[in-house]
Amino acid sequence: MQLKTITKTLVNEKVITVKLQNKDNPLNMGIKVIRSNILGYADLEVPKDVKVEDYVVRLKESKAFDGVYYNTYGEMDLYPNDPEFGIQNIEYLQYINMQDAWEYSTGSSSVKVAVLDTKVAYNHPDLGTGANGNLLLPSGWIYGSGYDYHKHGTEVVGVIGAKTNNSIGVTGVAGGFGSHGVTVIPYCVCSVGSDGDAHPDFAVVDDAIIAATIAGAKVVNMSFGNIIAQEGYYPPLDSAIEYAYDHGVVLVASSGNDGISSVNYPANHSKVIAVGSGSPVNGKHFFSNYGYGLDIVAPGLNIYSTTLGYSGGYSYNYNTGTSFSAPIVSGIAALLFSAKPNLTPNGIRDILRKTASKYSGYSYNNGWCSQIGYGVVNARAALSMALLSISGPSVASSSAVYSVNNLSQDFTVVWSLSDPYYNQNCLEQNTPSVNKCTITPDYNHDMVNATLTAAIKKDGVVVKTLTKTGMYAHEGFKGHYTSGNLSGDINYTHVFNVKPNNTTYITSPNFYGATVSYSSSGATPSIWAFSPTYGDLTFVTTNTSTPVVINVHDVCGNDYVLYAMPSNYSINISNGEGEITVTLNNEGDPERGLNLGQGWTVEVRNATTGELMVTCSSMSRSETISTAGWPKGIYIVKVTIGKEELTEKVLVN
């Protein structure tokens, strides 16, 4: 079969577009304004019996506008349904792993996809506008004449949003699954040209893009193009594309069906995802335009979709062309927004490129080739990549397993730790199963605030890097506390002093995801607040003699007991002949003395010279220190217990 060759571009002889010098330009020159938009462009009707080229010259010479532009018609990227293309290919969705992708998302009604095309058969039972349908008809959705000789719009909409799992007809890429899929908003942008055929009318495409953006569309599908145009060729449409992109809209367009090394406009615009036709089985389809600007390909051969019956009513049919490749990608983009709403247009384009399947028959440069761009769209890999995250505990206090959530079989993982020792000696790749890792602590080495990195690879190339920060590994419990004028680390012994009636704050990596409670065997805190998300505990105790007993069960299954000892110590110093006696008391219970056998130290310095005279440690309530040979004068006695320091002055005679 011979391909249709476009030998000329049809000019719209009834409408021209101007760029107003300001948005309030009165246009009082006897001009009939058809419409204007918020970007400062207006479509003007060419007067009867006036040639369009003469009218353009007249308006340019008026100097009243910043720009005067012809409007052209594009071509639907639809390939004829000839018998040789009649081989049934009802399993084209398997080529892009669509069924697996639906495990992640089948489409959210909050995601709107605008389809700029011919008029749509909105009463088709597999589409529909009611409670059970996926179509939303906006006010003024028919921008062109509504002519639908090709039934093109109905077919494109069906590829994206035909209801799924409704026991009727065909399956849309984002049609839900026995539920509402994405919301499809049709905009009729086609008019009848001088050749009597229906064409996408570039005089209204820009207005439809703006309207779709304002209506909240996240994806705009354009299954048409102009073979000779390129970015910068038509400022009104370029401006509308930029406007939509800047408002977070993904724009998708078909590359064209002329089999040439030139991607059609608007697909070749830098802010538009250009989609050609191809599959993992055949590579590029022979009719698909290719070359610079091509992003990706999707099946476009014998795509079964909704259509109009030849004698009225509704039907289904096979169609071929990049017109049906583009909505496949638009549907997948809508699923990505459904699964992860905060994605950006550039982020979605990056995901589609990096997860595309490479066809072995081509040579790639940095992952791209002129024939199929970055490869064949892979729905499963795209949805998987968007939702990847690392799971596993922040504290590897025993052998801990880490994995990548939502990882599909298209990917492999290489793990690494920022701590060199743990990376080399304690990290095991692909255990206990493929694409997981195990970190086993070395109790002679601590890992503190390290980063775990998962390098996600597809076809041996890193396509995404995930990190999990705040990684710790050590023997037992570690933390830091503050309480009144006390502060310090909690290590191993788990006994520390707190000030009664003061706020005690403890932070520890062992607290992340842990269960923490106080025991009835100890004092009951008057205030208690614990956050497993941030790893911190806050409490206040009014008890001056009984410790708060804190039980910790961490995510690795380890149990710890912490003793927060009330600290109201004081020291008494008595002079004797050639000696002083230092006695440690607890104000809450003077006779009890030390907590849980906790030791203390004492040092004495000459207050005049600063000379250290003696230092010693004690496990009893009092210590007697010899002062024989000391010069007469004042000395400073400092007692340290836990993190608390107590000082007194004493006169030595």
Coordinates of C-alpha atoms in Angstrom, one line a residue, residues 69 93 113-114 136 256 258-259 288 314 337 411 429 476 483 594:
Y69 CA -0.6 35.1 11.5
L93 CA -1.8 -4.0 25.5
V113 CA -7.4 14.2 30.2
A114 CA -8.3 16.7 27.4
L136 CA -17.1 15.2 30.8
G256 CA 2.8 11.6 11.9
D258 CA 4.4 9.8 6.4
G259 CA 7.3 7.5 7.2
S288 CA 5.7 6.3 11.6
Y314 CA -22.2 2.6 18.0
F337 CA -0.8 11.4 37.8
F411 CA 14.4 -3.4 37.3
Q429 CA 23.4 -7.6 48.2
G476 CA 22.1 -1.8 72.3
S483 CA 16.5 17.6 81.6
L594 CA 22.9 6.7 95.3

